[in-house]
Short mmCIF file of C-alpha atoms in Angstrom, two decimals:
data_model
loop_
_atom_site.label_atom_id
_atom_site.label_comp_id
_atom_site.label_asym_id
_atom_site.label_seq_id
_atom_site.Cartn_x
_atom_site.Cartn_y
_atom_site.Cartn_z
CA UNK A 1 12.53 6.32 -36.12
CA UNK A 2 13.82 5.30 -32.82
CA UNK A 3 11.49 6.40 -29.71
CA UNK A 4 13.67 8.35 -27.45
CA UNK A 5 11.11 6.93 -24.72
CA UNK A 6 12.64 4.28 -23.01
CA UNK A 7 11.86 2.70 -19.49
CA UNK A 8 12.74 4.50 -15.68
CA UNK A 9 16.03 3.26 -14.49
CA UNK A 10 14.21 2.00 -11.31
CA UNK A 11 12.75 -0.79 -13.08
CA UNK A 12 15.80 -1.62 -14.96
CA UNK A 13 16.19 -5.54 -14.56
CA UNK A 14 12.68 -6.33 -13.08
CA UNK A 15 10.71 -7.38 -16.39
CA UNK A 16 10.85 -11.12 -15.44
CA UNK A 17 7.99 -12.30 -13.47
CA UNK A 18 7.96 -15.81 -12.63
CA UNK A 19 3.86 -15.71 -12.36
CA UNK A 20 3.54 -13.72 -15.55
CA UNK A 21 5.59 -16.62 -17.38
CA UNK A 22 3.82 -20.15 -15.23
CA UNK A 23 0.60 -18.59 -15.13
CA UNK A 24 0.76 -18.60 -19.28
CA UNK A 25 2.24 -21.64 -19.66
CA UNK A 26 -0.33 -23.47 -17.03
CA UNK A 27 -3.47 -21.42 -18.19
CA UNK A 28 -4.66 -25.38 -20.43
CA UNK A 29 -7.37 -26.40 -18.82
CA UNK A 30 -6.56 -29.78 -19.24
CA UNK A 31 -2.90 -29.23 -16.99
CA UNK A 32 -3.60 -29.58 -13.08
CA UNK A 33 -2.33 -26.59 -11.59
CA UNK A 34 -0.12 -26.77 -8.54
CA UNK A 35 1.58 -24.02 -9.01
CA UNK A 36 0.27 -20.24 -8.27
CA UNK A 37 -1.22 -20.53 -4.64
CA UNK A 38 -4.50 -19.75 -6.41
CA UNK A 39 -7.01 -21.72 -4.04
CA UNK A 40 -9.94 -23.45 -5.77
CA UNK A 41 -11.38 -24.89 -2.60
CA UNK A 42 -14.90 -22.26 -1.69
CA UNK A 43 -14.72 -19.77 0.66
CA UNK A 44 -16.85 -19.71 3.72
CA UNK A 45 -20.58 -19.22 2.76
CA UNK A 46 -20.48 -15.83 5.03
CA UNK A 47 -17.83 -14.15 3.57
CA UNK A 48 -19.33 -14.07 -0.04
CA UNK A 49 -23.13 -13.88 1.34
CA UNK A 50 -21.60 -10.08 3.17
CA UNK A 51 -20.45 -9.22 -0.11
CA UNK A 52 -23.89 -9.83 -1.69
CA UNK A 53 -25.63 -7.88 0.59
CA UNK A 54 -22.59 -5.48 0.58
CA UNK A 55 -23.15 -4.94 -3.06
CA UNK A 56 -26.93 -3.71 -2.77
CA UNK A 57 -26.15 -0.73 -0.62
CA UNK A 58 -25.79 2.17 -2.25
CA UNK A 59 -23.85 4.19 -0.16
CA UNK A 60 -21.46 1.00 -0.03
CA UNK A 61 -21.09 1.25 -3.88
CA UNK A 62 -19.07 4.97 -3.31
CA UNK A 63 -15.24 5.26 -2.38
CA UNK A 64 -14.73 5.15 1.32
CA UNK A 65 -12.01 6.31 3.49
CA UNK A 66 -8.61 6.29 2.20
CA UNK A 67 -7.06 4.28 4.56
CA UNK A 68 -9.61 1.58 5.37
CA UNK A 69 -13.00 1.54 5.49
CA UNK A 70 -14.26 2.55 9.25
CA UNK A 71 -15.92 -0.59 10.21
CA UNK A 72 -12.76 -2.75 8.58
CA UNK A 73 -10.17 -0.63 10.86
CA UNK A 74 -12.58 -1.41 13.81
CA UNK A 75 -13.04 -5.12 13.80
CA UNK A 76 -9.33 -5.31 12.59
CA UNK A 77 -8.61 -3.61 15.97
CA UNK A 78 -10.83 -5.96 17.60
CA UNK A 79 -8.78 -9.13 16.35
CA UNK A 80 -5.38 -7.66 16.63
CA UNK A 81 -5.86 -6.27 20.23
CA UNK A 82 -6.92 -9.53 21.05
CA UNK A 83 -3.87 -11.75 19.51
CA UNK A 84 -0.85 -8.95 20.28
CA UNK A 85 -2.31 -8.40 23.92
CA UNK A 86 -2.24 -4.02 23.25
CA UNK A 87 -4.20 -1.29 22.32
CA UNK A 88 -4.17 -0.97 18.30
CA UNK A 89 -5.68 2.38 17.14
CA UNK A 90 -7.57 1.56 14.27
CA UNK A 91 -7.35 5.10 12.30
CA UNK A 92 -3.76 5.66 13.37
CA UNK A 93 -2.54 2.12 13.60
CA UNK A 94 -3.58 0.67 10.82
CA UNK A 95 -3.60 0.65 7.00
CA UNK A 96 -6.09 -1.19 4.85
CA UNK A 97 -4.45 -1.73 1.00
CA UNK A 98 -4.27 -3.67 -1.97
CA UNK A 99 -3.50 -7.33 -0.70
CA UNK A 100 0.05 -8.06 0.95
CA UNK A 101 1.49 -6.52 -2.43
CA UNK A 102 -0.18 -3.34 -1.24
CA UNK A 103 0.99 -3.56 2.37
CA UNK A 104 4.77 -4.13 1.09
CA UNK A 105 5.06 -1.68 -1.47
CA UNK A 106 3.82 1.16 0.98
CA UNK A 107 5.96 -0.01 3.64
CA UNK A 108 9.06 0.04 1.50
CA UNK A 109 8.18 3.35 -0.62
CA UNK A 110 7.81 5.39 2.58
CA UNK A 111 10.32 3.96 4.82
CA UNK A 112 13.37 3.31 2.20
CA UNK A 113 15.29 5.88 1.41
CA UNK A 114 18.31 5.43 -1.88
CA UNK A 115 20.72 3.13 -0.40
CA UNK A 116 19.39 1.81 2.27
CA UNK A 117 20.28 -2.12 2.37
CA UNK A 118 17.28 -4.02 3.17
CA UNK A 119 17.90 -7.75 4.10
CA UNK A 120 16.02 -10.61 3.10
CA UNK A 121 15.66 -14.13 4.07
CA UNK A 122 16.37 -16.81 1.16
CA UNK A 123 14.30 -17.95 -0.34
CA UNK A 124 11.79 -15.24 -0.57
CA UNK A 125 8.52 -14.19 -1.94
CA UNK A 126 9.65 -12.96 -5.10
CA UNK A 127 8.54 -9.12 -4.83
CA UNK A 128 10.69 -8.35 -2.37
CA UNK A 129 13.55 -7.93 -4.25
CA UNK A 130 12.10 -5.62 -6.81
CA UNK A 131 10.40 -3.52 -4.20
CA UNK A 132 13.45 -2.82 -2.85
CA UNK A 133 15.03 -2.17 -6.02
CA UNK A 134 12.51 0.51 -7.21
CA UNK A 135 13.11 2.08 -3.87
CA UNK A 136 16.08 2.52 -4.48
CA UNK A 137 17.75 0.26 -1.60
CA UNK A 138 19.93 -2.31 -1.69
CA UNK A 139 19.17 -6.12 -1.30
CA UNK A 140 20.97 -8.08 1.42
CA UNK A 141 20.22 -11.78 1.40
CA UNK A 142 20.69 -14.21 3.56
CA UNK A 143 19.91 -18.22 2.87
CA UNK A 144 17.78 -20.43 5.58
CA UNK A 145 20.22 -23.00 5.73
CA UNK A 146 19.21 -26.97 5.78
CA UNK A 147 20.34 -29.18 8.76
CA UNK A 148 20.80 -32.53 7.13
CA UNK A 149 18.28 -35.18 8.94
CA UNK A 150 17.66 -38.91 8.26
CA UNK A 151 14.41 -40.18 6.86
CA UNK A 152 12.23 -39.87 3.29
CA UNK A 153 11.16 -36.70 4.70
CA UNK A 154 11.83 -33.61 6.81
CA UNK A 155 10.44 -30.29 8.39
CA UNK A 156 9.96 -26.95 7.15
CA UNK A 157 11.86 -26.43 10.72
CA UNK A 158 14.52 -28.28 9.39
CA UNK A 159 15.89 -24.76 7.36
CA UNK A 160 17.13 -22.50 9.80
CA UNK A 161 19.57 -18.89 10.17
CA UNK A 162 22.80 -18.99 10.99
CA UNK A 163 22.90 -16.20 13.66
CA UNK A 164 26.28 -15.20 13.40
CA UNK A 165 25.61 -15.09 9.88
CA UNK A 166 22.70 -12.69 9.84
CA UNK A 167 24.23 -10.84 12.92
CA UNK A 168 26.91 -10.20 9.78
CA UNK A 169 24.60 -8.91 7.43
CA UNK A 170 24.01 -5.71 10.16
CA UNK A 171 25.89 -2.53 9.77
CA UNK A 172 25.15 1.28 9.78
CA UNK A 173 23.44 0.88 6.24
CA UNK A 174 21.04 -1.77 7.36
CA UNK A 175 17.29 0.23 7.40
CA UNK A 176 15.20 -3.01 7.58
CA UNK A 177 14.88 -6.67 7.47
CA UNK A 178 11.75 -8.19 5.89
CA UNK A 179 10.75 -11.33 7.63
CA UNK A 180 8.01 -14.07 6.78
CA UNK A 181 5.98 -16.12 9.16
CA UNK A 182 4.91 -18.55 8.48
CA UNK A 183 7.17 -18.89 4.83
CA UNK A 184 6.56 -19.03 2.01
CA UNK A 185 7.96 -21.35 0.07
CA UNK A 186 9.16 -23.62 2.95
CA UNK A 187 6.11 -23.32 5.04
CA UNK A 188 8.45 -22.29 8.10
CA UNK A 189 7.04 -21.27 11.77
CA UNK A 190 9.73 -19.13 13.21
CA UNK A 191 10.23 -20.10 16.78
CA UNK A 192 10.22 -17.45 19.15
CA UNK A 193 13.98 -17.53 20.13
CA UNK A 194 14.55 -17.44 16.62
CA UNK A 195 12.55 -14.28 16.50
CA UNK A 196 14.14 -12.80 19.48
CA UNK A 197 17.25 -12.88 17.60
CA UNK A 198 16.17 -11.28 15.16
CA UNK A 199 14.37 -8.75 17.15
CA UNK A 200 17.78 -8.02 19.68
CA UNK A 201 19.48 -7.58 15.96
CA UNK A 202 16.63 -5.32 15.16
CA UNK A 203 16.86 -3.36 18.07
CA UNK A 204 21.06 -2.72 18.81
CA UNK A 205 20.83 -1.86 15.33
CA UNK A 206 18.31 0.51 15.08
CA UNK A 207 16.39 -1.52 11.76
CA UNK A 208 13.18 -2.10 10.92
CA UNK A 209 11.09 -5.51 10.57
CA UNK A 210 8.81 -5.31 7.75
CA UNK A 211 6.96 -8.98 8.52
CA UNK A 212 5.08 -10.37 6.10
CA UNK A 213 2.28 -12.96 7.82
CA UNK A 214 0.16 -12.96 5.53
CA UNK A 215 -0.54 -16.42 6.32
CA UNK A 216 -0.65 -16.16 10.15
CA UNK A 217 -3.83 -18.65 11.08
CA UNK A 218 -1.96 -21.33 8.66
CA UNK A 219 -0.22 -23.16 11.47
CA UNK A 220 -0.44 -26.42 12.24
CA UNK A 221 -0.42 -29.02 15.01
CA UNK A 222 2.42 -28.62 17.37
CA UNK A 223 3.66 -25.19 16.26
CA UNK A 224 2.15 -21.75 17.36
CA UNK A 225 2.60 -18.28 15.23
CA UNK A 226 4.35 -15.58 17.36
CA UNK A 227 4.16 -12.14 16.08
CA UNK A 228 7.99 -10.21 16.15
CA UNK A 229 5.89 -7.62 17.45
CA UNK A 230 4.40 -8.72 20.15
CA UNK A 231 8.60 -9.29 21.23
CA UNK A 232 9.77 -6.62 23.85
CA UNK A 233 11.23 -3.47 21.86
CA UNK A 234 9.91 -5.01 18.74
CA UNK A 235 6.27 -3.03 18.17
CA UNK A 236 7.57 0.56 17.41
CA UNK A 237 9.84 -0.86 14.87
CA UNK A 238 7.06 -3.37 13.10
CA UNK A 239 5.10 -3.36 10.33
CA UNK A 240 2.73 -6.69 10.43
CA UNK A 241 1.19 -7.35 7.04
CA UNK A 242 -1.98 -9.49 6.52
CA UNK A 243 -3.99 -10.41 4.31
CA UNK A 244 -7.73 -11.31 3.60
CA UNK A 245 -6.84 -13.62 0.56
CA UNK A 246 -5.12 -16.08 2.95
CA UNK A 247 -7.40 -15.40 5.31
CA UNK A 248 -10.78 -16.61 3.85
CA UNK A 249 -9.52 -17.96 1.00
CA UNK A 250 -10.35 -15.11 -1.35
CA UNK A 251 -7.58 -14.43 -3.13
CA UNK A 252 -9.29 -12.22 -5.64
CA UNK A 253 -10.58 -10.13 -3.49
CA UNK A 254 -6.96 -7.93 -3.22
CA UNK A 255 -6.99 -6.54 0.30
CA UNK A 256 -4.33 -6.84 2.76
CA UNK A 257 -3.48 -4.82 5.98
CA UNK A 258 -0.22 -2.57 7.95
CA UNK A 259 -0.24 -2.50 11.42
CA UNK A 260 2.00 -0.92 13.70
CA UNK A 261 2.61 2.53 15.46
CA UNK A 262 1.51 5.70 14.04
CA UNK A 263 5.22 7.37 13.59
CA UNK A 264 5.47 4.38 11.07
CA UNK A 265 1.95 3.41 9.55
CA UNK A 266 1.51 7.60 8.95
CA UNK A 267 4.15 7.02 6.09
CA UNK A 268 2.81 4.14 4.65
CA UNK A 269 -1.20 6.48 4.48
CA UNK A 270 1.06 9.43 2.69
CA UNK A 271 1.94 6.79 -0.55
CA UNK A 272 -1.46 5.07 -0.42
CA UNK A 273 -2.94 8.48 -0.77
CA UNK A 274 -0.57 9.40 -3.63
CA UNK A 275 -0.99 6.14 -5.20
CA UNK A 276 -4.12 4.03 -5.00
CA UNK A 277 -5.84 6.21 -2.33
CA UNK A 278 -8.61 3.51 -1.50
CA UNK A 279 -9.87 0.08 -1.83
CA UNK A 280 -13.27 -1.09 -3.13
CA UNK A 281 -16.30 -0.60 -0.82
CA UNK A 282 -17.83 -4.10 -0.74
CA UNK A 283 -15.23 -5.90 -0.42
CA UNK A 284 -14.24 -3.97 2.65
CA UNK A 285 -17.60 -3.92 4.22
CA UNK A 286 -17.73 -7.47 3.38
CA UNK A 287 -14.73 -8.34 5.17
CA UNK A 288 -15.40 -6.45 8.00
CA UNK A 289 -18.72 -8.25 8.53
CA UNK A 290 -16.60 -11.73 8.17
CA UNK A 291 -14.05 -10.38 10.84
CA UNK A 292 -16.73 -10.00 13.37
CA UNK A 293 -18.33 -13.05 13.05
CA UNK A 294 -15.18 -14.58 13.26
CA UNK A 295 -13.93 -12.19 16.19
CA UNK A 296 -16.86 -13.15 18.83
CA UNK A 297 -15.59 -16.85 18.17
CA UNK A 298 -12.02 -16.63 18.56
CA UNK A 299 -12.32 -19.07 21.35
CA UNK A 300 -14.18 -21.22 19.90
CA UNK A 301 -12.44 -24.28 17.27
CA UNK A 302 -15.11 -23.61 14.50
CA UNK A 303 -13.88 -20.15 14.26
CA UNK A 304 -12.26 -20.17 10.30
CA UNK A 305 -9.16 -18.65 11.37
CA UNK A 306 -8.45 -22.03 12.92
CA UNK A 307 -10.62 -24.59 10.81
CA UNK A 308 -9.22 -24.04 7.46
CA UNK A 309 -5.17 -24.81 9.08
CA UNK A 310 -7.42 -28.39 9.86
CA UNK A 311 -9.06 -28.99 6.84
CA UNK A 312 -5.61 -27.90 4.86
CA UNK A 313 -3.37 -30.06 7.56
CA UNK A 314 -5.36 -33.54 5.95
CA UNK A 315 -4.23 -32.17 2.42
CA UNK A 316 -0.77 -31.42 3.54
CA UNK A 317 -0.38 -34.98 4.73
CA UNK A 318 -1.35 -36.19 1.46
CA UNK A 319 0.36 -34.43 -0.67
CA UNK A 320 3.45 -35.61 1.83
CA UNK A 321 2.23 -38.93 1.53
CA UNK A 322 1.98 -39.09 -2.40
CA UNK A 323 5.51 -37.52 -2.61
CA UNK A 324 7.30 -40.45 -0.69
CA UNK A 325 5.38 -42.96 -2.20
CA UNK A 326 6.84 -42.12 -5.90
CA UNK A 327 10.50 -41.91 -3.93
CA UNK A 328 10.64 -37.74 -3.17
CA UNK A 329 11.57 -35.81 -0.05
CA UNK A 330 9.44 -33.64 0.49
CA UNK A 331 9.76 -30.79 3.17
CA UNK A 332 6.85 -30.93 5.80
CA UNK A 333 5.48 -27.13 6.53
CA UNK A 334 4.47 -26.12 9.46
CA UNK A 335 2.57 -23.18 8.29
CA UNK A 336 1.08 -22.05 5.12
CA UNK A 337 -0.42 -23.66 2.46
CA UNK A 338 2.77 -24.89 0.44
CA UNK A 339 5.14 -27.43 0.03
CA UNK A 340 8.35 -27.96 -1.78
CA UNK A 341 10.44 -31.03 -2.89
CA UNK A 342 13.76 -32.02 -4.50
CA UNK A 343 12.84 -33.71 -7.60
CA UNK A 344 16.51 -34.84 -8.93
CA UNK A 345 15.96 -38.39 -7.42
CA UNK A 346 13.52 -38.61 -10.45
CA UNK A 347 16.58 -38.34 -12.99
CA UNK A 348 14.43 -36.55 -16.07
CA UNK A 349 16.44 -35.90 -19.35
CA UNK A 350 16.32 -31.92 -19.40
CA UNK A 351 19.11 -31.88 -22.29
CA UNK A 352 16.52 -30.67 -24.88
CA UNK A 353 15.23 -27.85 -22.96
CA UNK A 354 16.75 -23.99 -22.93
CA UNK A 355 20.48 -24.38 -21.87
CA UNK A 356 20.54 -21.36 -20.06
CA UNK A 357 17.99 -21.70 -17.29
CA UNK A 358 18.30 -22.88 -14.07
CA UNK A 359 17.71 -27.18 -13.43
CA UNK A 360 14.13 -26.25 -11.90
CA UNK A 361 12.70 -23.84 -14.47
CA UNK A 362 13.81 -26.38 -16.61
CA UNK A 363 12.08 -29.51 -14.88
CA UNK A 364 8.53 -27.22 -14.34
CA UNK A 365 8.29 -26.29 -17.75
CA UNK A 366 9.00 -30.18 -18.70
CA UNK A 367 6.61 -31.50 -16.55
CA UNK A 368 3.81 -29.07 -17.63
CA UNK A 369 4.19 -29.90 -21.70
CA UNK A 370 4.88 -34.22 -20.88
CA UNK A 371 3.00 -34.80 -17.52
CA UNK A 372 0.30 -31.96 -17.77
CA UNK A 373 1.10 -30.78 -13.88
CA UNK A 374 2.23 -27.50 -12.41
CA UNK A 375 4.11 -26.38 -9.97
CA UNK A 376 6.56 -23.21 -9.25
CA UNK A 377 10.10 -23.43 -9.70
CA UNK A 378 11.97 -22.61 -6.55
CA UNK A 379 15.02 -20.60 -7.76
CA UNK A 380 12.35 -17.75 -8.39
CA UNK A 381 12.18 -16.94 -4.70
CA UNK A 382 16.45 -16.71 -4.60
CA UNK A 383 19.23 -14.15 -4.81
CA UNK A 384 21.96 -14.74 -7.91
CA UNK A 385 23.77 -16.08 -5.17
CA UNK A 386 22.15 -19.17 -3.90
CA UNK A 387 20.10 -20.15 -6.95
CA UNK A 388 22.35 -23.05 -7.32
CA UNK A 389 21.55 -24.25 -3.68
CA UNK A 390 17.70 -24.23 -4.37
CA UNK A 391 17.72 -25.66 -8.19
CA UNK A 392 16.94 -28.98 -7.97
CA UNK A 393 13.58 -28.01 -5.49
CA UNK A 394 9.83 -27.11 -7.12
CA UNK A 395 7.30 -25.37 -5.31
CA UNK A 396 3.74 -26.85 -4.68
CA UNK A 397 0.35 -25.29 -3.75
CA UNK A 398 -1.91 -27.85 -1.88
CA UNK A 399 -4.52 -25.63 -1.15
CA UNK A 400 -6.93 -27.30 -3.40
CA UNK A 401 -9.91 -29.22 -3.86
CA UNK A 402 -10.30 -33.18 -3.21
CA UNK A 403 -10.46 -34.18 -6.97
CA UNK A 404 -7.55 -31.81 -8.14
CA UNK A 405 -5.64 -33.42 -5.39
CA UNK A 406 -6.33 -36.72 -7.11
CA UNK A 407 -5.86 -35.76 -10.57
CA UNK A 408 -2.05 -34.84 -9.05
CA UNK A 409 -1.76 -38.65 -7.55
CA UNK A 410 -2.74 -40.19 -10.97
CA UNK A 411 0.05 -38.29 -12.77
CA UNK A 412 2.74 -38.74 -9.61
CA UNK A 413 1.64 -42.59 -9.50
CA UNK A 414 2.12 -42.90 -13.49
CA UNK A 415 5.05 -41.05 -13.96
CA UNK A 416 7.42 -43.71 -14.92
CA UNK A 417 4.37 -44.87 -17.94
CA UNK A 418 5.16 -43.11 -21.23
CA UNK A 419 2.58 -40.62 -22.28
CA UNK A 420 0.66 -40.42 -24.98
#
């Protein structure tokens, strides 16, 4: 008998998951993973000796508030009062959820109404689109565009907007634009007068910024993170979203942060209440405990929001390094903890692979089965439209320890040997 049961038409179309499928096919111990940004360098000693201690309070053991756990709000205050330069209520202004994911799904479930057009910057973190999608609102995309440059190598900064193109993209449907700072996949540091276009589009428009900087202290030398709402006009139209997995390196600890002005952060409380309501105890208390240590040394180098962008700047060069050494260009982040490459200089046979996927899904899923490394195809993070302009480049994650770094450079410097 057939089931009459059949899935909700708002999540028609979105059954493909790019880390469902990699994450399976990489899960062999024996393949070195660059792909999911999955650190498997240690977090800070601190962070996990709060949670212990977290973890043996009782009280700490039972649901908290619903929108953040009162000493979390508080020393997220703290911080963010003392990077945007304002006042930042921390019961009204902010929102404590379920890791970015969390952050973006109850920024576009309470602020997108059916048929709203949403634009989004190319590539993107994959979610986006679907978000939008089971909103009900309409995708708008618009591609960073590469300036050609001479050398084996070039920038993150290199991939830029055309304005007049994303001034196009504007109309009287336009609700929001979601931004990311520093991007991910490129790793690029919006300027600031590439912000403040954004922002004056933001603002004769009417729209919303949903900005996703979740990896905000991942900047490196010669480049400094601006926040779109720190930009006159900007803050009573911006949701910032953070996160404590980039953060501290704690990815599996799931809890990310909204800030912004109550009129807009009281919408995003009404679906978290309706929806997950909290987040776990500990790990709040925990991270609230990190914050402040972290918060009464902002001025200070050894503060972790700024040693970890050193420590990861020495792998970034590496990886960089390795990449040019086996004839690749790779593109040089500024920010974040990725990096991608073209890899069609390398000239692999694909013909005996599925016909009907795109030259980089191909190439990953080649190189995992015959050179036992991962890495995330980019064409994942595009629109239909542009897929072709992004094929031939693969994501990777360098966020990793010394030896898996190494295991990478054995298989990069080998690649031309057969394999057994």
């Amino acid at each position: 008998m057939a089931l009459k049961h059949k899935n909700a038409k708002r999540i028609e179309g979105l059954d493909v998951n790019v880390w469902v499928e990699f994450t399976k096919v990489a899960a062999d111990p024996s393949i070195v993973n660059l792909g999911q940004g999955l650190p498997d360098i240690s977090p800070p000693s601190y962070v996990k000796e709060e949670l212990a201690k977290a973890a043996t309070v009782d009280r700490l053991n039972q649901y908290t508030r619903g929108f953040g756990h009162p000493l979390l709000v508080k020393a997220l205050s703290q911080v963010y009062e003392k990077v945007c330069g304002r006042k930042i209520d921390p019961y009204t202004d902010i929102l404590v959820t379920v890791g970015g994911y969390g952050s973006l799904f109850s920024a576009i479930q309470g602020l997108i109404e059916e048929g709203d057009e949403v634009i989004i910057i190319e590539p993107f973190f994959d979610c986006y689109e679907p978000m939008v999608k089971m909103a009900g609102g309409k995708p708008v995309f618009i591609p960073l565009r590469y300036k050609t440059v001479v050398g084996n190598s070039t920038s993150s900064a290199d991939w830029v907007l055309d304005p007049i193109e994303l001034a196009s993209k504007f109309n009287s449907r336009t609700k929001a634009i979601i931004l990311n700072t520093p991007h991910n996949p490129i790793g690029k540091v919006f300027t600031k007068e590439e912000l403040q276009v954004i922002a004056d589009l933001c603002i004769k428009h009417d729209t919303l910024c949903l900005s996703d900087e979740v990896y905000e202290w991942l900047v490196y030398k010669g480049n400094k993170h601006i926040k779109i709402a720190t930009l006159p006009g900007m803050w009573e139209r911006t949701i910032t979203i953070g996160s404590a997995g980039k953060t501290y390196s704690v990815t599996g600890w799931k809890l990310g942060w909204s800030i912004g002005p109550q009129h807009l952060i009281k919408h995003l409380q009404v679906v978290q209440q309706n929806t997950l309501y909290t987040c776990p105890t500990p790990l709040q208390e925990a991270l609230a405990q990190a914050l402040w240590i972290d918060f009464k040394r902002m001025d200070d180098p050894d503060c972790y929001f700024y040693s970890l962008s050193q420590e990861l700047e020495g792998k970034r060069n590496r990886m960089a390094q390795l990449l040019q050494e086996v004839g690749l260009k790779p593109v040089i982040p500024d920010g974040g903890y990725f990096m991608i490459v073209d890899v069609s200089a390398l000239n692999v046979d694909l013909s005996d692979m599925e016909a009907n996927q795109h030259y980089d899904y191909k190439f990953v899923k080649w190189m995992i089965k015959s050179k036992k490394l991962s890495a995330i195809p980019l064409t994942a993070f595009c629109g239909p439209e542009t897929k072709k302009q992004f094929e031939k480049y693969i994501r990777f994650c360098f966020i990793k320890q010394d030896s898996t770094l190494a295991a990478a450079e054995v298989i990069l410097k080998n690649w031309n040997k057969p394999t057994s």
